[in-house]
Short mmCIF file of C-alpha atoms and ligand atoms in Angstrom, two decimals:
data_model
loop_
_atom_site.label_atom_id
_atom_site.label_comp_id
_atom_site.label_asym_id
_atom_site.label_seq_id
_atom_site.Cartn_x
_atom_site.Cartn_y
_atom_site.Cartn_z
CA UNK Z 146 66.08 297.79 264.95
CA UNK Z 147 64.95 295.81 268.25
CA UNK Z 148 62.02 293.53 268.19
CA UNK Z 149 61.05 289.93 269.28
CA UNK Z 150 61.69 286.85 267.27
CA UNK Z 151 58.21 285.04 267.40
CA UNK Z 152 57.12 281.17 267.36
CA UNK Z 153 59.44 278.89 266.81
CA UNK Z 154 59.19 277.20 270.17
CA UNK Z 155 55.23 275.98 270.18
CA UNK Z 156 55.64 272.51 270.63
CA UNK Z 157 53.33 270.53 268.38
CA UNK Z 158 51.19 273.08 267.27
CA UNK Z 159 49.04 273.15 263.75
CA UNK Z 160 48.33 277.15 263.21
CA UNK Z 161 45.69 278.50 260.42
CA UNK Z 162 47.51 281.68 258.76
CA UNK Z 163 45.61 283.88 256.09
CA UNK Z 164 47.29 287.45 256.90
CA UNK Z 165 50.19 288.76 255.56
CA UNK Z 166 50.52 290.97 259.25
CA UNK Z 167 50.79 287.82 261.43
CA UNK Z 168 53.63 287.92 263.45
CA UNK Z 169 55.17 284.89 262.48
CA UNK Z 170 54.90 285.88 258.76
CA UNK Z 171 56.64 288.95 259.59
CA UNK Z 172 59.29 286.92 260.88
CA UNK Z 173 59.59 284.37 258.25
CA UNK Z 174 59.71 287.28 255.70
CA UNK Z 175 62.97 288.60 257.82
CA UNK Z 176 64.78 285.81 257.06
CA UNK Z 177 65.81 287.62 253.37
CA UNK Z 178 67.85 289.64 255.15
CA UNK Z 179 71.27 288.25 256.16
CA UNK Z 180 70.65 290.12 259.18
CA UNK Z 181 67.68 287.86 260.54
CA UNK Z 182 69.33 285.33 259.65
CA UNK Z 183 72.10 285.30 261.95
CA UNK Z 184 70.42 287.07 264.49
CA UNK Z 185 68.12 283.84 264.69
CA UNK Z 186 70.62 281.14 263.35
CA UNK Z 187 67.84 279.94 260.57
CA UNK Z 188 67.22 280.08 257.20
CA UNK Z 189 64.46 279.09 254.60
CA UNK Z 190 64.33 276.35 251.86
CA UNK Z 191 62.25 275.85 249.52
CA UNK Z 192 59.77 273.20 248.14
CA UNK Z 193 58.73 269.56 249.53
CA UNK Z 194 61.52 268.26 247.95
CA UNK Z 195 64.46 270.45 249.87
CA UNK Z 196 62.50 270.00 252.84
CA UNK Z 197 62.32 266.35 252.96
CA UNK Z 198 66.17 266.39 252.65
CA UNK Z 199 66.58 268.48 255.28
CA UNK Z 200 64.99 266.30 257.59
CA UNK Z 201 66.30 263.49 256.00
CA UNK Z 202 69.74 264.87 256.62
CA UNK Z 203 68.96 265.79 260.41
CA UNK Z 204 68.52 269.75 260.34
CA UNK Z 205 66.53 271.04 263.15
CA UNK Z 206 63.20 272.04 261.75
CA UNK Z 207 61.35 274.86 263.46
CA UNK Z 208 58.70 275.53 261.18
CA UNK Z 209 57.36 274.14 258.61
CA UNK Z 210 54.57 276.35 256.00
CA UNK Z 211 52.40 274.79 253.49
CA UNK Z 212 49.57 275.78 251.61
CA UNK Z 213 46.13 274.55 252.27
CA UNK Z 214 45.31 273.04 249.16
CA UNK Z 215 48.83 270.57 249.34
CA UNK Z 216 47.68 269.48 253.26
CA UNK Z 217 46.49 266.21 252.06
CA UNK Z 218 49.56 265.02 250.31
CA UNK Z 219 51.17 262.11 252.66
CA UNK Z 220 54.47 263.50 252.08
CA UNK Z 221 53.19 266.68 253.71
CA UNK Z 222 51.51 265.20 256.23
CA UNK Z 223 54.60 263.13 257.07
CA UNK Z 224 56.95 266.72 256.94
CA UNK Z 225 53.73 268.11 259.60
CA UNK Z 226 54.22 265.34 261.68
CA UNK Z 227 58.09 265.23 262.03
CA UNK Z 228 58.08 268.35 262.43
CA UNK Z 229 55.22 268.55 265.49
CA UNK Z 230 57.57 265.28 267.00
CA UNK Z 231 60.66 267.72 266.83
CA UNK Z 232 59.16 270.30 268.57
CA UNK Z 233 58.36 272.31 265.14
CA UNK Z 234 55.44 274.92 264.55
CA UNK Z 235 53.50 274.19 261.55
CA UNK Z 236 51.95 276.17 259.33
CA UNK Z 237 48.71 276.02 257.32
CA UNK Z 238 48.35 278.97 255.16
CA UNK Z 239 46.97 280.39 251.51
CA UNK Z 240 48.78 280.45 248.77
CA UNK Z 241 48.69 284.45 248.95
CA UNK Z 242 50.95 284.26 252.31
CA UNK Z 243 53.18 281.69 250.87
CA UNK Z 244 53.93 284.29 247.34
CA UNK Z 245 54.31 286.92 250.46
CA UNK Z 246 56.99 284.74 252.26
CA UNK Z 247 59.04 283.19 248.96
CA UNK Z 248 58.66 286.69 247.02
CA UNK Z 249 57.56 284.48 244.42
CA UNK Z 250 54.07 284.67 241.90
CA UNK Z 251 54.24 280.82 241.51
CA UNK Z 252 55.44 279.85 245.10
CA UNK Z 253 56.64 276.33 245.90
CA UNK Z 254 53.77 275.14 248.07
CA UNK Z 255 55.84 274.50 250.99
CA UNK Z 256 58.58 275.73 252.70
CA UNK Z 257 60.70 274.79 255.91
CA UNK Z 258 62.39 277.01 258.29
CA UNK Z 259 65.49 275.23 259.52
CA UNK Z 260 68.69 276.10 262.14
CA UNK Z 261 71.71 276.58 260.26
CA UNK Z 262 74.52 274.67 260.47
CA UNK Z 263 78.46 275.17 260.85
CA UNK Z 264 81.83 273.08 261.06
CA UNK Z 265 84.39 274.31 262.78
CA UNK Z 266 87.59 274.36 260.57
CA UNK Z 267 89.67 273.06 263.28
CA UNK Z 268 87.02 269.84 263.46
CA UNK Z 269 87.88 269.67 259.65
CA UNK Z 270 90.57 266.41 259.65
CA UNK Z 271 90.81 265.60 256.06
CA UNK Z 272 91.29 262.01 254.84
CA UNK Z 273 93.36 260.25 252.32
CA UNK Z 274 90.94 260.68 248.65
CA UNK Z 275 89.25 263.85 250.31
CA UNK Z 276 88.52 267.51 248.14
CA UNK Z 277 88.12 270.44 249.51
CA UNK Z 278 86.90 273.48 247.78
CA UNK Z 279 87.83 277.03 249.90
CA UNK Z 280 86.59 279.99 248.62
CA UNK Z 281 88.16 283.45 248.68
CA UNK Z 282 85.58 286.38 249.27
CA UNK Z 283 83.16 284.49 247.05
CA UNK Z 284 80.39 287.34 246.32
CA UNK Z 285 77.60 285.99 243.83
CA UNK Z 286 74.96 283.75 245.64
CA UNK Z 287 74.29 282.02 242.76
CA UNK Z 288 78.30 280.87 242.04
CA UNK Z 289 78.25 279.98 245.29
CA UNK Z 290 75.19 277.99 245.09
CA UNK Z 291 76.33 276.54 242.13
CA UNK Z 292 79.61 275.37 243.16
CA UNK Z 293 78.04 273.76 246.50
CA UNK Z 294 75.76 272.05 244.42
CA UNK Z 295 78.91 270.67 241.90
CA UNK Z 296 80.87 269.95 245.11
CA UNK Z 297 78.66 267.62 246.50
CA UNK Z 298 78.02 266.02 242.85
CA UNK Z 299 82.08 265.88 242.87
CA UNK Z 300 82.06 263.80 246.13
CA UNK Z 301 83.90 266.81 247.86
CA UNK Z 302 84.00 266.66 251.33
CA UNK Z 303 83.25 270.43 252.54
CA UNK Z 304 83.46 273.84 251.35
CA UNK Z 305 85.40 276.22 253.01
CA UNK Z 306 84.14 279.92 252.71
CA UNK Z 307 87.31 282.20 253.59
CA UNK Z 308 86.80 286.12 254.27
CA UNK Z 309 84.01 287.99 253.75
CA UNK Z 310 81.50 285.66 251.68
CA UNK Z 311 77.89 285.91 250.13
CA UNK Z 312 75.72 283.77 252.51
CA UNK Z 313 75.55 280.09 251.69
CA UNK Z 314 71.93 280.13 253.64
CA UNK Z 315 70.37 283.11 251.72
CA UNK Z 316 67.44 281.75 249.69
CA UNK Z 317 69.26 282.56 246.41
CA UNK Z 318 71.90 280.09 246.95
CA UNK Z 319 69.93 277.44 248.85
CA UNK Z 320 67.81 277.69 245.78
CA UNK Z 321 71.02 276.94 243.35
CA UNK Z 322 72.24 274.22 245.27
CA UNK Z 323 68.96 272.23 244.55
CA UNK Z 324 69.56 270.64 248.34
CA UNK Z 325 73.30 269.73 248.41
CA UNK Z 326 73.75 273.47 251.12
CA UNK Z 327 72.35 270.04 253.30
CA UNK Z 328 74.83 267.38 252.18
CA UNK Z 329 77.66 268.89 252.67
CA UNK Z 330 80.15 270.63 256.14
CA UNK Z 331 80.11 274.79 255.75
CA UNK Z 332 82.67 276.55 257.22
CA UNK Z 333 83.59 279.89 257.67
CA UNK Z 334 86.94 280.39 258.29
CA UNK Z 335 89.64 284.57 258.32
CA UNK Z 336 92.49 284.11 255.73
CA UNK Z 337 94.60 283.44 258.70
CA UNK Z 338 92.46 280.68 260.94
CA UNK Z 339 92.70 278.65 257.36
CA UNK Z 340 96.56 279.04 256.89
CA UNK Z 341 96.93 278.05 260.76
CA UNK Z 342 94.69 274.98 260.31
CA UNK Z 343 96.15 274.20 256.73
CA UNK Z 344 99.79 273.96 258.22
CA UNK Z 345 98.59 271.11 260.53
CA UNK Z 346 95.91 269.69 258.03
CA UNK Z 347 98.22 267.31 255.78
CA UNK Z 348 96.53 268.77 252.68
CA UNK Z 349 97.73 269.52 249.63
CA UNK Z 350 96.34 273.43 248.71
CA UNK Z 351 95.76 273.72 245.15
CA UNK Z 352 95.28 277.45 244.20
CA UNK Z 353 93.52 278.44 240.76
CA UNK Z 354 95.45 281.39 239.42
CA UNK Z 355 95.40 283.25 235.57
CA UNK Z 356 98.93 283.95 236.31
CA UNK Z 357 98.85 280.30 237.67
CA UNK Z 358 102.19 278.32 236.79
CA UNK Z 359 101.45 275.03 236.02
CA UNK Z 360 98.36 273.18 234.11
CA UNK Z 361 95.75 271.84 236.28
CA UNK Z 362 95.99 268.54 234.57
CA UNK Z 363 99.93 268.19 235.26
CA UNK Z 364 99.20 268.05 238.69
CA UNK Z 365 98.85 264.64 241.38
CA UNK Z 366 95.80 265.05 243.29
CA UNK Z 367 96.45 261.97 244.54
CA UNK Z 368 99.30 261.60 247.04
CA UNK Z 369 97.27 264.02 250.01
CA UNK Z 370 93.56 265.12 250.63
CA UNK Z 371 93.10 268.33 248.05
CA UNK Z 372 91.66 271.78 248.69
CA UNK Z 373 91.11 273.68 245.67
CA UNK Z 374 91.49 277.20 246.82
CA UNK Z 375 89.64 279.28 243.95
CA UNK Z 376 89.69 283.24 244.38
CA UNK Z 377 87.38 286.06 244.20
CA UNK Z 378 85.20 286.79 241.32
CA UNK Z 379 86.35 290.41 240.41
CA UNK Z 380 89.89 290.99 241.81
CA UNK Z 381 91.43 286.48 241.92
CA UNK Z 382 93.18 285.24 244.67
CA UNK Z 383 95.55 288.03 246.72
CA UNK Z 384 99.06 287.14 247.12
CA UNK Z 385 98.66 286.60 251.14
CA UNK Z 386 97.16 283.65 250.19
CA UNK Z 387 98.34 282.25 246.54
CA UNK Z 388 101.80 282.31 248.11
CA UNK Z 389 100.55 279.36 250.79
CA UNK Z 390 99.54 277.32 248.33
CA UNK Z 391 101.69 273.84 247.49
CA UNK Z 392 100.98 274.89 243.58
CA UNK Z 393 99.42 277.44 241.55
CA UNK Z 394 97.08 275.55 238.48
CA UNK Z 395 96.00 277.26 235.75
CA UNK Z 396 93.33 275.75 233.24
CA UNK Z 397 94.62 277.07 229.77
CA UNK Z 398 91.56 278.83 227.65
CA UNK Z 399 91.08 280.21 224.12
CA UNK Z 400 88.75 282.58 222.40
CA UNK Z 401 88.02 286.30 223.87
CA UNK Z 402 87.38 285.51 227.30
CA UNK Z 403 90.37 286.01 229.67
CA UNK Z 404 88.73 284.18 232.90
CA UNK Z 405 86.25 281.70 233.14
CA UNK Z 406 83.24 282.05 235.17
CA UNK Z 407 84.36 280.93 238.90
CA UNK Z 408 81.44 278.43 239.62
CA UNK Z 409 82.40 277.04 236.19
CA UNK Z 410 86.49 276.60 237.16
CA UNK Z 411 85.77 274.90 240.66
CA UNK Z 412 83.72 272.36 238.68
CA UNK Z 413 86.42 272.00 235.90
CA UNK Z 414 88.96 271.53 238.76
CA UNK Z 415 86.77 269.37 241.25
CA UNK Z 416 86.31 266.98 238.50
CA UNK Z 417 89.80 266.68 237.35
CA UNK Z 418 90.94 266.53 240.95
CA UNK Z 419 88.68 263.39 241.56
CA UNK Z 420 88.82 262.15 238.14
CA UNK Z 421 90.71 258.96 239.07
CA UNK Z 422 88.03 258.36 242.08
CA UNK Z 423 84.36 258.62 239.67
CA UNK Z 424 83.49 256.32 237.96
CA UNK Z 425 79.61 255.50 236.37
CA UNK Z 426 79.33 252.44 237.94
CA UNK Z 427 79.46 252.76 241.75
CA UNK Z 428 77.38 255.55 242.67
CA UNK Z 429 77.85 256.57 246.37
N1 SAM P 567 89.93 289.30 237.27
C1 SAM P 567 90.14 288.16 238.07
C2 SAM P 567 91.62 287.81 238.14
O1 SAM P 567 92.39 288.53 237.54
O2 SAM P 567 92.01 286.87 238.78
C3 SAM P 567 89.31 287.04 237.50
C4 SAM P 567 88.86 286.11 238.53
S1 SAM P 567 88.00 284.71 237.92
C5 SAM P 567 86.49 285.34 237.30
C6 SAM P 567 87.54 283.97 239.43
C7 SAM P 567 88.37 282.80 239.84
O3 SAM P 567 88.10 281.70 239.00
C8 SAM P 567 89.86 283.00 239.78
O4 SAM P 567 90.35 283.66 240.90
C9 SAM P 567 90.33 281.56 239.71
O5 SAM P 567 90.26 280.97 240.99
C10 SAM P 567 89.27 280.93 238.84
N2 SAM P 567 89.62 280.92 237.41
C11 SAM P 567 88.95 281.47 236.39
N3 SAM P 567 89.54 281.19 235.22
C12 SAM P 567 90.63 280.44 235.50
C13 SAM P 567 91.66 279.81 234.73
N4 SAM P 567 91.68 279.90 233.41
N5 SAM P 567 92.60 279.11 235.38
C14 SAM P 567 92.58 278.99 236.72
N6 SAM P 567 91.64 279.56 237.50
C15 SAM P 567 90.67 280.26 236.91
CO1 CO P 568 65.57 290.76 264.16
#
């Protein structure tokens, strides 16, 4: 499908929008689809909150939506006025276009369109008391928005998406992470450009397995960075890879269930791999 990408370059311009056929809201409505999204290197958050981390956390705005009724709120008119000194298009529009752009009955009441960003892997130099979390062919937006989310509550330093992967800026799992997709290095990375960068990375690979040999808690986390390498939801990590790995954990269950949930494992191993550095008092 060929058309234009509209907007996102009107230097410090307020626009009035009421119809759901303007071109911009068109293209803001797009940006569901993976598609759109990489085409135009953006994606959408949701709600004053995500957005003032966002520009908090130095993402390049390029538009920002509200509804009419919020365009009072200082917060909002501080977000309006970043966003017009970055270069950003802002938005005024009813409530009616912003249910039309979030898919939502009860939408947030504003919403920020920002550039997505990307680590390299090979910029990815990990550092004595560092955790890692790589995911293999991770498929359900909302495990993936969940474990993002728990990484960055973990004090991990970056999450590595390896293979095919759901998209960490589709607004299902920027939803989940509740603001940490900001907080935290993404990278995208084959099977084989993460083997070649972890022979040369120093880190010790830690691969969650049900046919894994030893019990996560028997192993040191603490003697090289960590990368908990966690595998896909339906078929678990594929040989190619579990053979890399410097040890294969396993956390031992009971009851009926024979895997756990894979959002729910990362966060059982993140927090046992950084047990020894959390503590309550010293909050980073
Ligand atoms: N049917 C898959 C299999 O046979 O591996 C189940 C995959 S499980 C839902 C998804 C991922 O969560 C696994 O690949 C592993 O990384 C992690 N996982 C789940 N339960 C685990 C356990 N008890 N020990 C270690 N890892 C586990
Ligand atoms: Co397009």
């Amino acid at each position: 499908m060929s058309h234009e990408h509209h907007g996102s370059r009107r230097v410090g311009q307020v626009k009035e929008v009421t119809s759901l056929s303007n071109p911009i809201v068109k293209d803001i409505k797009a940006l569901s689809d993976k598609k759109h999204r990489d085409e135009t290197k953006s994606f959408m958050a949701e709600g004053l909150k995500l957005v003032i981390d966002a520009l908090e956390l130095g993402f390049e705005i390029r538009t920002l939506v509200y509804a009419k009724n919020v365009k009072d709120k200082p917060q909002v008119v501080q977000c309006a006025t970043k966003t017009v000194a970055r270069g950003g298009l802002v938005l005024e529009v009813s409530e009616k276009v912003l249910s039309s752009i979030t898919r939502r009955d009860n939408p947030q009441m504003v919403v920020g369109i920002f550039t997505q960003r990307w680590t390299d892997i090979r910029d990815l130099k990990p550092a004595a008391n560092e955790t890692y979390v790589a995911l293999d062919r991770v498929r359900d937006p909302g495990n993936l928005g969940t474990i993002i989310r728990t990484a960055d509550a973990a004090g991990a330093s970056g999450v590595i998406l390896v293979g095919e992967t759901t998209d960490p800026y589709s607004m299902e799992t920027v939803r989940a992470t509740m603001g940490s997709v900001f907080a935290l290095p993404l990278v995208k990375a084959s099977p084989a450009d993460f083997l070649a960068w972890k022979k040369g990375a120093g880190v010790s690979v830690v691969a969650t397995h049900l046919a894994g040999a030893v019990d996560y808690r028997t192993i040191d986390y603490k003697k090289k960075p960590v990368v908990l390498l966690m595998g896909n939801e339906q078929s678990g990590l594929p040989e190619a890879l579990a053979r890399e790995a410097d040890a294969l954990a396993r956390i031992p269950q009971a009851g009926r269930a024979d895997s756990l949930n894979l959002a729910i494992a990362t966060g059982i191993m993140l927090f046992e791999a950084r047990r020894h550095l959390l503590t309550l008092e010293d909050r980073a």
